[in-house]
Amino acid sequence: MIAKISGGKDTGGLIRYLFDTKKAKDHTDPHLVASWDGYAPDPGRTDDADTTRKLLMADLDLYVKQARRLGSAPEKHVWHCSIRASPQDRILSDEEWADIARRVVAATGIAPDGDRDGCRWVAVRHAPDHIHIAATKVRRDLRTARHWNDYLNADRELAAIEEEHDLRRVVRGDRTAAKRPTRAEQEKAHRAGQKTTAREHLRTTVRTVVAAASSIEEFVHLLSHLDDVLVDVVYFPSGDVRGYKVASQDSTTADEQPVWFSGSALAPDLSFPKIRARLENIAPKPTAQPGQHETDPWHRAAATMERIPHHLHQADDEAAQGHIAAFGETLDLLPLLAPKALQPQLREAAIAFERATRSRVHARHHHGRALRAAVRTMLREPASGDGAGLAMLLDVAILLVVAAARWHQLRRHDQQVAAAHRTLVHLQAAYDQAAASPLAALAQRRPSPLTVDRTTRHLRQALPAHMEQVLRDPAFDALTAALAEAEAVGHNVDQLLHRAVDQRALDDARHPARVLIWRVRRLSAARMQNGPAAFPAAQPSNARRR
């Protein structure tokens, strides 16, 4: 169900429109289904429609006229809400529409439940699939109704109604989405032969710069040195940055002036105070202990990301939103680190997931400090070799997006869920392309049949529920090779597998064998970098003992 709310000055004009059947051909059988007291005159159910319509207008305007004599009537005293069902929904009865109307006027503050001084209103049905609620905004005590956030409150109530009446659930917003480009901006981009508008291009650019920067000073420096972006930084008298605005060099007004956008005009989380809050929450780069090699940033980022789904299952929503926002920055940065062939899919994934990084839940950004630090290090230390680091990161990212979609779904963040699902399409395509070469190279190093048999026994013990799926996976040979190589550097295969399975359940994985490959390689590489003492043998859990 979708609600549309507007205001006006003329009660009579609205009532005449709602009961008109001559000019509005789609108005069939207009009649009241509900009213403020259940006894309002109904022009649709009388022989003298004109007289009854005038009586209805007068009744609705009664408090408005009294308030006007006192000089307290609002100029726009009419409140109009249309509610339309989905074409896939069943036809609702008049009684059902009446109940919906009462709930909406109560939720929006027009006529709260139990408030005898509520505003006067009527619900008119003149088509099978929708109703109109016409109300005057003056209460019986002659005060103006408190109907702030009426659209958001009506939308919440309609979401509950959809669930209770088994109607199609509409994807709903929560006022945290970035502002859409205007029609003029879209037409301007089309005339210039550009695929995106200046606003969209600048939004992606600024998000990428935020993901790459480690401080406010670095953010301003990087942004100011982009070739196609104009930047205007505003400073306090103390010299501290107060704010910024950006413009695209190829988008100007008719008199050749730049079209400026503040950060908040690009997206709610790109305002300068919110960027500063994120950049102030970056953990310092870890220092290696004596005798210890520095951890590979790609492995460190993947390990940090793999713990995030666990955090999403906790009760702290603000912490969970902070982790999701930090992961969004990781996706913003990946196109800069990937081979050229993968960049289009990764860029689309970052753009899609941008909507999932914000909700009405306030993000506590310090929970994403570790991931932000690892991601900035990745930028300064690009992955080398056969691309296994990127494939490993994308594999973890896919599972994380699935977990984020589930987290948003449980909180009825519909737009964020849809954004996460769009992200998965692009991430999966990028992963399939990135993983093909390293998996093929690993599979060519398949160990001897005796080693394969021993490895298969270890696998059956570690993950019996997924074993058949693992055996059917084309990456099974690569998994046996990864386990054999880990064994060669001193790992106990049974303990290694238990550690890999303990890190995160495999229930969300489409290909458990491939997930295990990257976990095994990361654990094995960590042992080589830090020595066996840094990774004590994992003890079997109580569940396994039983």
JSON list of N, CA and C in Angstrom, two decimals, residues 9 41-42 59 143 281 307 444 466 543:
[
{"chain": "A", "resi": 9, "resn": "LYS", "atom": "N", "xyz": [-6.24, 24.54, 0.61]},
{"chain": "A", "resi": 9, "resn": "LYS", "atom": "CA", "xyz": [-7.01, 25.61, 1.24]},
{"chain": "A", "resi": 9, "resn": "LYS", "atom": "C", "xyz": [-8.52, 25.45, 1.08]},
{"chain": "A", "resi": 41, "resn": "PRO", "atom": "N", "xyz": [-22.84, 13.04, 6.55]},
{"chain": "A", "resi": 41, "resn": "PRO", "atom": "CA", "xyz": [-23.70, 12.90, 5.36]},
{"chain": "A", "resi": 41, "resn": "PRO", "atom": "C", "xyz": [-22.91, 12.38, 4.18]},
{"chain": "A", "resi": 42, "resn": "ASP", "atom": "N", "xyz": [-23.49, 11.45, 3.44]},
{"chain": "A", "resi": 42, "resn": "ASP", "atom": "CA", "xyz": [-22.80, 10.76, 2.34]},
{"chain": "A", "resi": 42, "resn": "ASP", "atom": "C", "xyz": [-23.42, 11.15, 1.00]},
{"chain": "A", "resi": 59, "resn": "ASP", "atom": "N", "xyz": [-19.99, 20.60, 7.51]},
{"chain": "A", "resi": 59, "resn": "ASP", "atom": "CA", "xyz": [-19.65, 19.85, 8.72]},
{"chain": "A", "resi": 59, "resn": "ASP", "atom": "C", "xyz": [-18.13, 19.73, 8.88]},
{"chain": "A", "resi": 143, "resn": "ARG", "atom": "N", "xyz": [-7.46, 23.96, 18.32]},
{"chain": "A", "resi": 143, "resn": "ARG", "atom": "CA", "xyz": [-6.02, 23.94, 18.09]},
{"chain": "A", "resi": 143, "resn": "ARG", "atom": "C", "xyz": [-5.75, 23.22, 16.77]},
{"chain": "A", "resi": 281, "resn": "ASN", "atom": "N", "xyz": [37.60, 7.61, 13.50]},
{"chain": "A", "resi": 281, "resn": "ASN", "atom": "CA", "xyz": [37.50, 6.25, 14.04]},
{"chain": "A", "resi": 281, "resn": "ASN", "atom": "C", "xyz": [38.22, 5.26, 13.13]},
{"chain": "A", "resi": 307, "resn": "ARG", "atom": "N", "xyz": [34.28, -11.60, 10.78]},
{"chain": "A", "resi": 307, "resn": "ARG", "atom": "CA", "xyz": [33.71, -11.53, 12.13]},
{"chain": "A", "resi": 307, "resn": "ARG", "atom": "C", "xyz": [32.47, -10.65, 12.18]},
{"chain": "A", "resi": 444, "resn": "GLN", "atom": "N", "xyz": [45.58, -27.55, -10.07]},
{"chain": "A", "resi": 444, "resn": "GLN", "atom": "CA", "xyz": [46.63, -28.26, -10.80]},
{"chain": "A", "resi": 444, "resn": "GLN", "atom": "C", "xyz": [47.68, -28.87, -9.87]},
{"chain": "A", "resi": 466, "resn": "HIS", "atom": "N", "xyz": [27.88, -30.61, 5.34]},
{"chain": "A", "resi": 466, "resn": "HIS", "atom": "CA", "xyz": [28.15, -30.00, 4.03]},
{"chain": "A", "resi": 466, "resn": "HIS", "atom": "C", "xyz": [29.00, -30.90, 3.14]},
{"chain": "A", "resi": 543, "resn": "ALA", "atom": "N", "xyz": [29.96, -28.93, 21.47]},
{"chain": "A", "resi": 543, "resn": "ALA", "atom": "CA", "xyz": [29.01, -29.50, 20.52]},
{"chain": "A", "resi": 543, "resn": "ALA", "atom": "C", "xyz": [29.65, -30.66, 19.78]}
]
